[in-house]
Tab-separated table of C-alpha atoms in Angstrom:
chain	number	residue	atom	x	y	z
A	264	MET	CA	-184.414	66.809	79.844
A	265	LYS	CA	-182.214	66.574	82.882
A	266	LEU	CA	-184.530	68.842	84.849
A	267	LEU	CA	-187.478	66.719	83.776
A	268	GLY	CA	-185.702	63.586	84.977
A	269	LYS	CA	-185.147	65.203	88.340
A	270	THR	CA	-188.629	66.556	88.899
A	271	TYR	CA	-190.839	63.999	87.182
A	272	SER	CA	-192.227	62.749	90.505
A	273	VAL	CA	-193.387	66.260	91.403
A	274	LEU	CA	-195.013	66.671	87.983
A	275	LEU	CA	-196.611	63.244	88.381
A	276	VAL	CA	-198.091	64.195	91.751
A	277	ILE	CA	-199.382	67.488	90.295
A	278	GLY	CA	-200.930	65.647	87.339
A	279	LEU	CA	-202.534	62.978	89.524
A	280	TRP	CA	-203.868	65.601	91.925
A	281	GLU	CA	-205.407	67.696	89.148
A	282	SER	CA	-206.992	64.779	87.313
A	283	ALA	CA	-208.286	63.081	90.486
A	284	ALA	CA	-209.869	66.345	91.611
A	285	ARG	CA	-211.309	67.147	88.161
A	286	SER	CA	-212.741	63.662	87.616
A	287	GLY	CA	-214.961	64.072	90.665
A	288	PHE	CA	-213.414	60.921	92.061
A	289	VAL	CA	-212.299	62.860	95.133
A	290	PRO	CA	-214.772	65.226	96.847
A	291	PHE	CA	-214.062	68.916	96.223
A	292	PHE	CA	-213.655	69.842	99.881
A	293	PHE	CA	-211.215	66.975	100.282
A	294	LEU	CA	-208.873	67.955	97.463
A	295	PRO	CA	-209.795	70.859	95.188
A	296	PRO	CA	-208.026	70.948	91.792
A	297	LEU	CA	-204.622	72.611	91.918
A	298	SER	CA	-205.735	75.066	89.236
A	299	VAL	CA	-208.569	76.265	91.484
A	300	ILE	CA	-206.127	76.614	94.390
A	301	ALA	CA	-203.754	78.610	92.190
A	302	MET	CA	-206.589	80.926	91.172
A	303	THR	CA	-207.614	81.396	94.819
A	304	PHE	CA	-204.015	82.076	95.752
A	305	ALA	CA	-203.704	84.719	93.010
A	306	THR	CA	-207.000	86.412	93.940
A	307	GLN	CA	-206.056	86.495	97.611
A	308	ILE	CA	-202.815	88.239	96.745
A	309	THR	CA	-204.433	90.825	94.436
A	310	ASP	CA	-207.206	91.373	96.991
A	311	GLY	CA	-204.542	92.283	99.519
A	312	VAL	CA	-205.409	89.485	101.958
A	313	LEU	CA	-202.481	87.119	101.846
A	314	VAL	CA	-199.502	89.488	101.906
A	315	PRO	CA	-200.478	91.553	104.993
A	316	GLN	CA	-201.445	88.385	106.893
A	317	THR	CA	-198.126	86.785	105.972
A	318	LEU	CA	-196.241	89.869	107.130
A	319	LEU	CA	-198.189	89.831	110.394
A	320	THR	CA	-197.200	86.206	111.064
A	321	LEU	CA	-193.596	86.912	110.097
A	322	PHE	CA	-193.512	89.927	112.425
A	323	ARG	CA	-194.588	87.704	115.330
A	324	ALA	CA	-192.243	84.858	114.445
A	325	PHE	CA	-189.193	87.028	113.742
A	326	GLY	CA	-189.854	89.309	116.712
A	327	GLY	CA	-189.754	86.377	119.102
A	328	PHE	CA	-186.871	84.786	117.222
A	329	ALA	CA	-184.786	87.974	117.474
A	330	VAL	CA	-185.382	88.217	121.226
A	331	ALA	CA	-184.421	84.555	121.606
A	332	VAL	CA	-181.207	84.993	119.607
A	333	VAL	CA	-180.050	87.928	121.751
A	334	VAL	CA	-181.006	86.309	125.071
A	335	GLY	CA	-179.771	82.849	124.025
A	336	VAL	CA	-176.355	84.092	122.879
A	337	ILE	CA	-175.806	86.145	126.036
A	338	LEU	CA	-176.983	83.300	128.272
A	339	GLY	CA	-174.978	80.670	126.377
A	340	ILE	CA	-171.749	82.661	126.655
A	341	ALA	CA	-172.410	83.465	130.312
A	342	MET	CA	-172.994	79.757	131.000
A	343	ALA	CA	-169.719	78.870	129.320
A	344	ARG	CA	-167.764	81.500	131.281
A	345	PHE	CA	-169.337	81.482	134.744
A	346	LYS	CA	-169.809	78.309	136.780
A	347	ALA	CA	-172.650	79.770	138.858
A	348	VAL	CA	-174.671	80.741	135.782
A	349	HIS	CA	-174.121	77.260	134.381
A	350	TRP	CA	-175.180	75.646	137.663
A	351	PHE	CA	-178.413	77.607	137.753
A	352	PHE	CA	-179.502	77.470	134.142
A	353	ASP	CA	-178.284	74.056	132.948
A	354	PRO	CA	-181.104	72.002	134.573
A	355	LEU	CA	-183.697	74.564	133.480
A	356	ILE	CA	-182.468	74.485	129.881
A	357	ALA	CA	-182.366	70.673	129.933
A	358	LEU	CA	-185.973	70.680	131.100
A	359	GLY	CA	-186.965	73.343	128.572
A	360	MET	CA	-185.346	71.530	125.650
A	361	SER	CA	-187.465	68.411	126.033
A	362	VAL	CA	-190.758	70.114	126.768
A	363	PRO	CA	-193.299	71.279	124.187
A	364	THR	CA	-193.681	74.979	125.028
A	365	LEU	CA	-196.958	75.035	123.109
A	366	THR	CA	-198.608	73.683	126.275
A	367	LEU	CA	-198.123	77.228	127.558
A	368	VAL	CA	-200.387	78.819	124.930
A	369	PRO	CA	-203.410	79.045	127.286
A	370	ALA	CA	-201.173	80.324	130.098
A	371	PHE	CA	-199.678	83.024	127.866
A	372	MET	CA	-203.181	84.009	126.785
A	373	LEU	CA	-203.998	84.496	130.468
A	374	TRP	CA	-200.816	86.441	131.243
A	375	PHE	CA	-200.282	88.567	128.171
A	376	GLY	CA	-203.599	88.557	126.305
A	377	ILE	CA	-204.177	87.368	122.759
A	378	GLU	CA	-202.457	90.187	120.899
A	379	ASN	CA	-198.964	90.302	119.433
A	380	ALA	CA	-197.148	90.496	122.769
A	381	SER	CA	-198.149	87.036	123.992
A	382	LYS	CA	-197.359	85.439	120.631
A	383	ILE	CA	-193.954	87.084	120.371
A	384	LEU	CA	-193.101	86.137	123.956
A	385	LEU	CA	-194.041	82.475	123.525
A	386	VAL	CA	-191.988	82.303	120.314
A	387	ALA	CA	-189.068	83.792	122.238
A	388	VAL	CA	-189.438	81.301	125.104
A	389	SER	CA	-189.630	78.406	122.642
A	390	CYS	CA	-186.531	79.461	120.688
A	391	VAL	CA	-184.320	80.477	123.580
A	392	CYS	CA	-183.399	76.926	124.673
A	393	PRO	CA	-181.894	75.749	121.356
A	394	MET	CA	-180.102	79.112	120.984
A	395	THR	CA	-178.614	78.870	124.470
A	396	VAL	CA	-177.501	75.261	124.101
A	397	SER	CA	-175.836	75.868	120.727
A	398	THR	CA	-174.070	79.044	121.856
A	399	TYR	CA	-172.925	77.334	125.049
A	400	ASN	CA	-171.479	74.417	123.086
A	401	GLY	CA	-169.676	76.824	120.778
A	402	ALA	CA	-168.322	79.091	123.494
A	403	ARG	CA	-167.266	76.173	125.696
A	404	GLY	CA	-165.517	74.486	122.798
A	405	VAL	CA	-163.128	77.382	122.132
A	406	HIS	CA	-159.670	75.901	122.335
A	407	PRO	CA	-157.768	77.213	125.391
A	408	PHE	CA	-154.709	77.727	123.157
A	409	LEU	CA	-156.622	80.412	121.268
A	410	ILE	CA	-157.485	82.237	124.474
A	411	TRP	CA	-153.971	81.869	125.921
A	412	SER	CA	-152.398	83.099	122.687
A	413	ALA	CA	-154.699	86.103	122.531
A	414	ARG	CA	-153.914	86.927	126.173
A	415	ALA	CA	-150.195	86.446	125.633
A	416	MET	CA	-150.360	88.889	122.743
A	417	GLY	CA	-151.998	91.435	124.999
A	418	THR	CA	-155.712	91.147	124.159
A	419	ALA	CA	-157.775	92.749	126.895
A	420	GLU	CA	-160.302	90.521	128.675
A	421	ARG	CA	-163.197	92.481	127.258
A	422	LYS	CA	-161.933	92.240	123.700
A	423	LEU	CA	-161.406	88.499	124.139
A	424	LEU	CA	-165.159	88.040	123.860
A	425	TRP	CA	-165.502	89.849	120.522
A	426	LYS	CA	-162.181	88.867	118.987
A	427	VAL	CA	-161.915	85.204	119.985
A	428	ILE	CA	-164.968	83.671	121.616
A	429	MET	CA	-167.690	85.120	119.401
A	430	PRO	CA	-166.024	84.263	116.073
A	431	ALA	CA	-165.332	80.726	117.291
A	432	ALA	CA	-168.905	80.280	118.507
A	433	THR	CA	-170.552	81.747	115.399
A	434	PRO	CA	-170.986	78.450	113.486
A	435	TYR	CA	-172.729	76.998	116.550
A	436	ILE	CA	-174.890	80.087	116.874
A	437	PHE	CA	-175.982	79.577	113.279
A	438	ASN	CA	-176.742	75.919	113.990
A	439	GLY	CA	-178.944	77.089	116.838
A	440	MET	CA	-180.682	79.571	114.559
A	441	GLN	CA	-181.364	76.877	111.995
A	442	VAL	CA	-183.057	74.822	114.715
A	443	ALA	CA	-184.902	77.775	116.239
A	444	LEU	CA	-186.253	79.371	113.069
A	445	PRO	CA	-188.698	76.560	112.136
A	446	ILE	CA	-189.752	76.442	115.808
A	447	SER	CA	-190.576	80.165	115.688
A	448	LEU	CA	-192.841	79.596	112.675
A	449	ILE	CA	-194.522	76.538	114.238
A	450	VAL	CA	-195.290	78.364	117.471
A	451	ALA	CA	-196.569	81.477	115.658
A	452	PHE	CA	-198.897	79.414	113.422
A	453	VAL	CA	-200.313	77.309	116.237
A	454	PHE	CA	-200.818	80.304	118.518
A	455	GLU	CA	-202.722	82.033	115.698
A	456	MET	CA	-204.844	78.924	115.196
A	457	VAL	CA	-205.739	78.749	118.896
A	458	ALA	CA	-206.053	82.421	119.822
A	459	GLY	CA	-206.912	84.092	116.503
A	460	GLY	CA	-205.900	87.689	115.904
A	461	GLY	CA	-205.072	87.347	112.217
A	462	GLY	CA	-202.068	85.807	110.520
A	463	LEU	CA	-201.613	82.809	108.240
A	464	GLY	CA	-202.450	80.258	110.952
A	465	PHE	CA	-205.704	82.078	111.638
A	466	LEU	CA	-206.585	82.243	107.912
A	467	GLU	CA	-205.964	78.524	107.610
A	468	ILE	CA	-208.009	77.411	110.610
A	469	MET	CA	-210.924	79.654	109.650
A	470	ALA	CA	-210.924	78.133	106.171
A	471	ALA	CA	-210.896	74.663	107.733
A	472	ARG	CA	-213.799	75.494	110.059
A	473	PHE	CA	-215.922	76.507	107.064
A	474	PHE	CA	-214.686	73.601	104.928
A	475	ASN	CA	-213.412	76.200	102.453
A	476	SER	CA	-210.709	73.998	100.965
A	477	PRO	CA	-209.353	76.382	98.287
A	478	ASP	CA	-208.705	79.027	100.961
A	479	LEU	CA	-207.188	76.383	103.227
A	480	PHE	CA	-204.777	75.185	100.549
A	481	ALA	CA	-203.940	78.772	99.540
A	482	ALA	CA	-202.921	79.495	103.157
A	483	LEU	CA	-201.060	76.174	103.328
A	484	PHE	CA	-199.089	76.999	100.187
A	485	ALA	CA	-198.305	80.454	101.534
A	486	ILE	CA	-196.947	78.762	104.673
A	487	LEU	CA	-194.903	76.350	102.551
A	488	ILE	CA	-193.420	79.266	100.580
A	489	VAL	CA	-192.621	81.136	103.799
A	490	GLY	CA	-190.937	78.076	105.298
A	491	PHE	CA	-188.917	77.511	102.146
A	492	ALA	CA	-187.863	81.156	101.734
A	493	VAL	CA	-186.892	81.591	105.376
A	494	ASP	CA	-184.745	78.447	105.291
A	495	ARG	CA	-183.009	79.573	102.084
A	496	ILE	CA	-182.337	83.107	103.331
A	497	LEU	CA	-180.800	81.864	106.580
A	498	ARG	CA	-178.530	79.511	104.611
A	499	LYS	CA	-177.432	82.427	102.393
A	500	ILE	CA	-176.677	84.618	105.401
A	501	ARG	CA	-174.776	81.755	106.978
A	502	ALA	CA	-172.717	81.282	103.826
A	503	GLY	CA	-172.034	85.028	103.718
A	504	VAL	CA	-170.980	85.288	107.347
A	505	LEU	CA	-169.149	81.996	107.646
A	506	GLY	CA	-167.648	81.914	104.157
A	507	TRP	CA	-164.193	82.375	105.692
A	508	LEU	CA	-164.597	79.198	107.713
A	509	GLU	CA	-166.650	76.795	105.675
A	510	ARG	CA	-165.282	77.440	102.201
A	511	ASP	CA	-162.256	75.357	103.073
A	512	HIS	CA	-163.917	72.718	105.203
A	513	GLY	CA	-167.164	72.259	103.323
A	514	GLU	CA	-170.536	72.779	104.885
A	515	GLY	CA	-171.763	69.954	107.092
A	516	VAL	CA	-175.433	70.449	106.423
B	217	MET	CA	-176.900	63.666	132.040
B	218	THR	CA	-177.544	62.572	135.542
B	219	VAL	CA	-181.171	61.636	135.686
B	220	PHE	CA	-180.577	57.895	135.629
B	221	VAL	CA	-178.288	57.659	138.586
B	222	LYS	CA	-176.979	54.389	139.890
B	223	ALA	CA	-174.001	55.237	142.062
B	224	PRO	CA	-175.145	56.330	145.564
B	225	GLY	CA	-172.436	59.028	145.634
B	226	SER	CA	-174.132	60.933	142.832
B	227	ALA	CA	-177.224	61.662	144.932
B	228	LEU	CA	-175.489	64.893	145.877
B	229	ARG	CA	-175.019	65.805	142.225
B	230	LEU	CA	-178.668	65.126	141.527
B	231	LEU	CA	-179.566	67.427	144.411
B	232	SER	CA	-177.246	70.099	143.037
B	233	ARG	CA	-178.860	69.820	139.604
B	234	GLY	CA	-182.369	69.874	141.019
B	235	ALA	CA	-181.689	72.837	143.298
B	236	PRO	CA	-182.303	75.615	140.720
B	237	ILE	CA	-185.717	74.130	139.974
B	238	LEU	CA	-186.531	73.973	143.699
B	239	VAL	CA	-185.395	77.606	144.042
B	240	LEU	CA	-187.778	78.635	141.253
B	241	LEU	CA	-190.676	76.703	142.776
B	242	ALA	CA	-190.016	78.307	146.173
B	243	GLY	CA	-189.879	81.726	144.512
B	244	TRP	CA	-193.194	80.980	142.816
B	245	GLU	CA	-194.823	80.052	146.142
B	246	LEU	CA	-193.426	83.128	147.903
B	247	ALA	CA	-194.348	85.584	145.146
B	248	THR	CA	-197.932	84.351	144.919
B	249	ARG	CA	-198.488	83.984	148.686
B	250	SER	CA	-197.155	87.442	149.460
B	251	GLY	CA	-199.459	88.934	146.835
B	252	LEU	CA	-196.572	90.158	144.687
B	253	ILE	CA	-198.187	88.254	141.838
B	254	SER	CA	-201.982	88.045	141.933
B	255	THR	CA	-203.339	84.517	142.282
B	256	GLN	CA	-205.742	85.483	139.492
B	257	VAL	CA	-202.725	85.456	137.190
B	258	LEU	CA	-200.699	82.685	138.768
B	259	PRO	CA	-202.146	80.345	141.414
B	260	THR	CA	-199.846	79.413	144.289
B	261	PHE	CA	-197.602	76.434	143.698
B	262	SER	CA	-199.181	74.576	146.611
B	263	SER	CA	-202.692	74.913	145.126
B	264	VAL	CA	-201.382	73.721	141.757
B	265	PHE	CA	-199.749	70.786	143.506
B	266	VAL	CA	-203.016	69.902	145.270
B	267	ALA	CA	-204.833	70.142	141.924
B	268	ALA	CA	-202.245	67.859	140.317
B	269	VAL	CA	-202.725	65.250	143.042
B	270	ASP	CA	-206.483	65.461	142.558
B	271	LEU	CA	-206.146	65.164	138.762
B	272	ILE	CA	-203.996	62.068	139.109
B	273	ALA	CA	-206.065	60.474	141.898
B	274	SER	CA	-209.391	61.029	140.137
B	275	GLY	CA	-208.041	59.439	136.958
B	276	THR	CA	-208.941	62.464	134.820
B	277	LEU	CA	-205.374	63.134	133.868
B	278	GLY	CA	-204.668	59.477	133.190
B	279	ARG	CA	-207.594	59.233	130.804
B	280	HIS	CA	-206.569	62.261	128.755
B	281	LEU	CA	-202.893	61.460	128.948
B	282	ALA	CA	-203.568	57.966	127.603
B	283	VAL	CA	-205.263	59.472	124.542
B	284	SER	CA	-202.417	61.927	123.930
B	285	LEU	CA	-199.757	59.252	124.329
B	286	TYR	CA	-201.671	56.860	122.096
B	287	ARG	CA	-201.740	59.510	119.363
B	288	ALA	CA	-198.133	60.621	119.796
B	289	LEU	CA	-196.671	57.128	120.017
B	290	GLY	CA	-198.960	55.747	117.309
B	291	GLY	CA	-197.917	58.456	114.859
B	292	LEU	CA	-194.295	58.046	115.867
B	293	ALA	CA	-194.364	54.259	115.410
B	294	LEU	CA	-195.912	54.571	111.952
B	295	SER	CA	-193.400	57.228	110.941
B	296	MET	CA	-190.573	54.957	112.089
B	297	LEU	CA	-191.879	52.046	110.032
B	298	ILE	CA	-192.432	54.083	106.885
B	299	GLY	CA	-189.477	56.422	107.389
B	300	ILE	CA	-186.849	53.727	107.908
B	301	ALA	CA	-188.162	51.719	104.943
B	302	LEU	CA	-188.202	54.797	102.723
B	303	GLY	CA	-184.761	55.931	103.860
B	304	LEU	CA	-183.331	52.470	103.198
B	305	GLY	CA	-184.996	52.370	99.783
B	306	MET	CA	-183.714	55.806	98.810
B	307	ALA	CA	-180.206	54.994	99.958
B	308	THR	CA	-179.967	51.703	98.105
B	309	SER	CA	-181.925	52.282	94.905
B	310	ARG	CA	-181.194	55.102	92.486
B	311	ARG	CA	-184.708	54.875	91.085
B	312	VAL	CA	-186.412	55.221	94.472
B	313	GLU	CA	-184.092	58.092	95.333
B	314	ASN	CA	-184.834	59.957	92.090
B	315	PHE	CA	-188.539	59.613	92.713
B	316	PHE	CA	-188.712	60.685	96.348
B	317	ASP	CA	-185.827	63.136	96.629
B	318	PRO	CA	-187.607	66.116	94.973
B	319	LEU	CA	-190.779	65.430	96.963
B	320	VAL	CA	-188.862	65.326	100.236
B	321	ALA	CA	-186.998	68.524	99.330
B	322	LEU	CA	-190.304	70.212	98.516
B	323	ILE	CA	-192.127	69.278	101.717
B	324	TYR	CA	-189.162	69.519	104.095
B	325	PRO	CA	-189.379	73.263	104.890
B	326	LEU	CA	-193.122	73.182	105.619
B	327	PRO	CA	-193.752	73.793	109.324
B	328	LYS	CA	-195.698	70.584	109.848
B	329	THR	CA	-198.263	71.934	112.293
B	330	ALA	CA	-199.707	73.792	109.285
B	331	LEU	CA	-201.146	70.393	108.311
B	332	VAL	CA	-203.382	70.289	111.394
B	333	PRO	CA	-206.337	72.112	109.758
B	334	LEU	CA	-205.991	70.013	106.607
B	335	THR	CA	-206.210	66.667	108.413
B	336	MET	CA	-209.098	68.131	110.382
B	337	VAL	CA	-210.977	68.656	107.102
B	338	TRP	CA	-209.950	65.236	105.821
B	339	LEU	CA	-210.568	63.040	108.833
B	340	GLY	CA	-212.587	65.191	111.209
B	341	VAL	CA	-211.769	65.698	114.873
B	342	THR	CA	-210.548	62.148	115.400
B	343	ASP	CA	-207.610	60.123	116.648
B	344	ARG	CA	-206.834	59.201	113.058
B	345	ALA	CA	-206.435	62.859	112.051
B	346	ALA	CA	-204.057	63.447	114.973
B	347	ILE	CA	-202.032	60.337	114.152
B	348	LEU	CA	-201.793	61.360	110.493
B	349	VAL	CA	-200.307	64.796	111.291
B	350	ILE	CA	-197.866	63.286	113.782
B	351	LEU	CA	-196.873	60.660	111.221
B	352	LEU	CA	-196.226	63.349	108.596
B	353	ALA	CA	-194.341	65.576	111.034
B	354	CYS	CA	-192.034	62.797	112.267
B	355	LEU	CA	-191.495	61.150	108.886
B	356	LEU	CA	-188.924	63.400	107.207
B	357	PRO	CA	-186.292	63.567	109.967
B	358	ILE	CA	-186.323	59.764	110.124
B	359	VAL	CA	-186.173	59.371	106.324
B	360	ILE	CA	-183.320	61.839	105.949
B	361	ASN	CA	-181.244	60.469	108.816
B	362	THR	CA	-181.739	56.859	107.722
B	363	TYR	CA	-180.773	57.810	104.177
B	364	HIS	CA	-177.562	59.555	105.255
B	365	GLY	CA	-176.759	56.796	107.736
B	366	VAL	CA	-177.026	54.047	105.148
B	367	ARG	CA	-175.126	56.064	102.542
B	368	ALA	CA	-172.306	56.586	105.009
B	369	VAL	CA	-171.785	52.872	105.738
B	370	GLU	CA	-168.154	52.163	105.037
B	371	ARG	CA	-167.526	50.114	101.913
B	372	THR	CA	-164.787	48.164	103.651
B	373	LEU	CA	-167.351	46.800	106.125
B	374	ILE	CA	-169.451	45.446	103.283
B	375	TRP	CA	-166.457	44.084	101.387
B	376	SER	CA	-165.134	42.351	104.491
B	377	ALA	CA	-168.511	40.769	105.232
B	378	ARG	CA	-168.779	39.600	101.615
B	379	SER	CA	-165.321	38.118	101.589
B	380	LEU	CA	-166.170	36.316	104.814
B	381	GLY	CA	-169.152	34.768	103.046
B	382	THR	CA	-172.151	36.821	104.228
B	383	PRO	CA	-174.977	36.375	101.706
B	384	THR	CA	-176.426	39.557	100.150
B	385	ARG	CA	-179.605	39.406	102.198
B	386	GLY	CA	-177.656	38.940	105.399
B	387	LEU	CA	-175.581	41.999	104.535
B	388	PHE	CA	-178.602	44.210	105.085
B	389	VAL	CA	-179.580	42.863	108.457
B	390	ARG	CA	-176.137	42.208	109.838
B	391	ILE	CA	-174.037	45.028	108.420
B	392	VAL	CA	-175.970	47.910	106.883
B	393	ILE	CA	-178.684	48.383	109.494
B	394	PRO	CA	-176.423	48.101	112.553
B	395	ALA	CA	-173.886	50.474	110.950
B	396	ALA	CA	-176.642	52.978	110.143
B	397	MET	CA	-178.250	52.574	113.578
B	398	PRO	CA	-176.681	55.683	115.203
B	399	ALA	CA	-178.035	57.845	112.378
B	400	ILE	CA	-181.456	56.185	112.463
B	401	LEU	CA	-181.695	56.740	116.215
B	402	ASN	CA	-180.649	60.357	115.668
B	403	GLY	CA	-183.631	60.774	113.387
B	404	ILE	CA	-185.925	59.180	115.949
B	405	SER	CA	-184.605	61.389	118.743
B	406	ILE	CA	-185.427	64.438	116.589
B	407	ALA	CA	-188.889	62.992	115.925
B	408	ILE	CA	-189.877	62.334	119.567
B	409	PRO	CA	-190.142	65.999	120.671
B	410	LEU	CA	-191.863	66.749	117.358
B	411	ALA	CA	-194.511	64.133	118.150
B	412	PHE	CA	-195.190	65.816	121.495
B	413	ILE	CA	-195.298	69.304	119.941
B	414	VAL	CA	-197.720	68.211	117.239
B	415	VAL	CA	-200.039	66.218	119.505
B	416	ILE	CA	-200.389	69.261	121.785
B	417	SER	CA	-201.027	71.511	118.769
B	418	VAL	CA	-203.735	69.213	117.428
B	419	GLU	CA	-205.406	68.997	120.815
B	420	LEU	CA	-205.275	72.741	121.418
B	421	VAL	CA	-206.700	73.516	117.993
B	422	ALA	CA	-209.312	70.824	117.548
B	423	SER	CA	-209.971	67.894	119.824
B	424	LYS	CA	-212.546	66.616	122.259
B	425	VAL	CA	-210.072	64.753	124.449
B	426	GLY	CA	-206.377	64.726	125.260
B	427	VAL	CA	-204.036	66.759	127.436
B	428	GLY	CA	-204.077	69.796	125.116
B	429	ASN	CA	-207.847	69.807	125.234
B	430	LEU	CA	-207.789	69.503	129.030
B	431	ILE	CA	-205.423	72.497	129.347
B	432	ASN	CA	-207.559	74.570	126.998
B	433	GLY	CA	-210.747	73.585	128.809
B	434	TYR	CA	-209.451	74.537	132.276
B	435	GLY	CA	-208.066	77.794	130.846
B	436	GLY	CA	-211.447	78.560	129.268
B	437	VAL	CA	-213.386	78.227	132.528
B	438	GLY	CA	-210.743	79.975	134.610
B	439	ALA	CA	-209.695	76.907	136.646
B	440	TYR	CA	-206.095	78.043	136.496
B	441	ASP	CA	-204.789	75.825	139.308
B	442	TYR	CA	-205.981	72.793	137.339
B	443	MET	CA	-204.672	74.272	134.086
B	444	PHE	CA	-201.174	74.723	135.515
B	445	ALA	CA	-201.353	71.298	137.174
B	446	THR	CA	-202.060	69.715	133.771
B	447	ILE	CA	-199.275	71.693	132.096
B	448	GLY	CA	-196.846	70.757	134.865
B	449	THR	CA	-197.573	67.042	134.806
B	450	PHE	CA	-197.383	66.947	131.008
B	451	VAL	CA	-194.047	68.773	131.098
B	452	LEU	CA	-192.846	66.077	133.500
B	453	VAL	CA	-194.126	63.268	131.242
B	454	ALA	CA	-192.447	64.776	128.156
B	455	PHE	CA	-189.220	65.198	130.099
B	456	ILE	CA	-189.265	61.600	131.331
B	457	ALA	CA	-190.018	60.359	127.795
B	458	ASP	CA	-187.023	62.306	126.511
B	459	ARG	CA	-184.719	60.905	129.218
B	460	LEU	CA	-186.004	57.374	128.547
B	461	ALA	CA	-185.260	57.782	124.852
B	462	VAL	CA	-181.716	58.937	125.632
B	463	HIS	CA	-181.309	55.941	127.963
B	464	VAL	CA	-182.636	53.396	125.435
B	465	ARG	CA	-180.481	54.933	122.755
B	466	SER	CA	-177.304	54.561	124.775
B	467	ARG	CA	-178.303	50.966	125.610
B	468	ILE	CA	-178.689	50.112	121.916
B	469	LEU	CA	-175.540	51.960	120.950
B	470	PHE	CA	-173.387	50.677	123.801
B	471	TRP	CA	-170.808	49.634	121.202
B	472	HIS	CA	-170.749	53.020	119.536
B	473	GLU	CA	-168.777	55.859	121.072
B	474	GLN	CA	-170.563	59.164	121.051
B	475	LYS	CA	-170.270	62.606	122.486
B	476	ASP	CA	-172.487	63.078	125.490
B	477	ALA	CA	-175.244	65.558	124.779
B	478	PRO	CA	-174.869	68.781	126.783
């Protein structure tokens, strides 16, 4: 009963959708019945269409995301530690943060072709700014007392990074990842819609071009599931890694 | 941030901040002129600059930019209207919250550009389709931030206003909304870049006009100097819009202390 009370609006929307579509009140291409979409979704999985395409998109999104995390963390820490690095990169990052990198899709198609490489690179470029800014904020915010204490107790300069600065910056790095991960998916989908080459975005736009609504909604639901799962998994990893910190303070998100 | 400078002494700081960008532009010009990078791949900066001047002077850019801005700002304005109302409703009424909370939680993780093909099927390749996707993309951050902002209004503020004789309706306008304003503006500042991202996506994927369409068109016919000129000017417009939003925000929130964004 309690579950019903919590989800009745979702059930209501599902019911309205199904009956509106079945009654013929809404054109089929506009809103096919949910049951038809579910059938399409199931067939596309058993036919081996949806899963490989999803994996292809995820490969592109995660590939670029991983590059951005590595580059962003290194750059963020370097900016926090070295004035010259900060001087050079701060205006560029400020510019990059406020600019939609998707404008570069045609340029990346020119430079790197329409295969995986250009998609992965544009995802990386799009995610690197939030990663850098978050890491920089975390690394800059390390309390000097912590560094002085570690030095006083004989921590070598090189170990300082791994023992003090990285642990202190980790919550910020995770914040950056939570911003960057949806961006990686958005860029991968849109690039696939514009340039083709397979993937969920490509499946969806092809379905739209042929007014094949069940296929379109099947791809859309696959994208929704991917977005949901990716968000959940990152939260779990965050809780696992940062349990020591946030168990006592409570998570802010 | 030092873009809106008033003190004359900070001209030097502005120069220091702009220097890395000038270095990159000079590097671009040198690398392409010397033949290190083929002009087939990257036109020289000077030719891109000439193309940008031509695009602006001929009015081509202005025409397409006006369409893109109309879509982005139209969608954003609608999402602000609906989002703030919905956030307020969810924060103040248990019934409204129970109804919308599961729906919001369900749709929240969807990368919103995935809705571009759907609105294309629904409304065709039109301004309305573009505005609808932008509205949907910008809606949730505004709803969620408004909701949390209103929920976080301190009870003592409301009690004090009541005891000083503020009528219930006045409470909303004079206490709750101003107290939630920092959170609401947070939501809007998340939504602004989203609006730009989505409008470009729509125009790259399916549109007859707009900046995204212009970029795609020049790329398709190999007019790369014009393509990069369009990208560059749009980057500048998006950057200025972002700075303006930060400026307006600090004007509205002059009474509210906040950490300066990095």
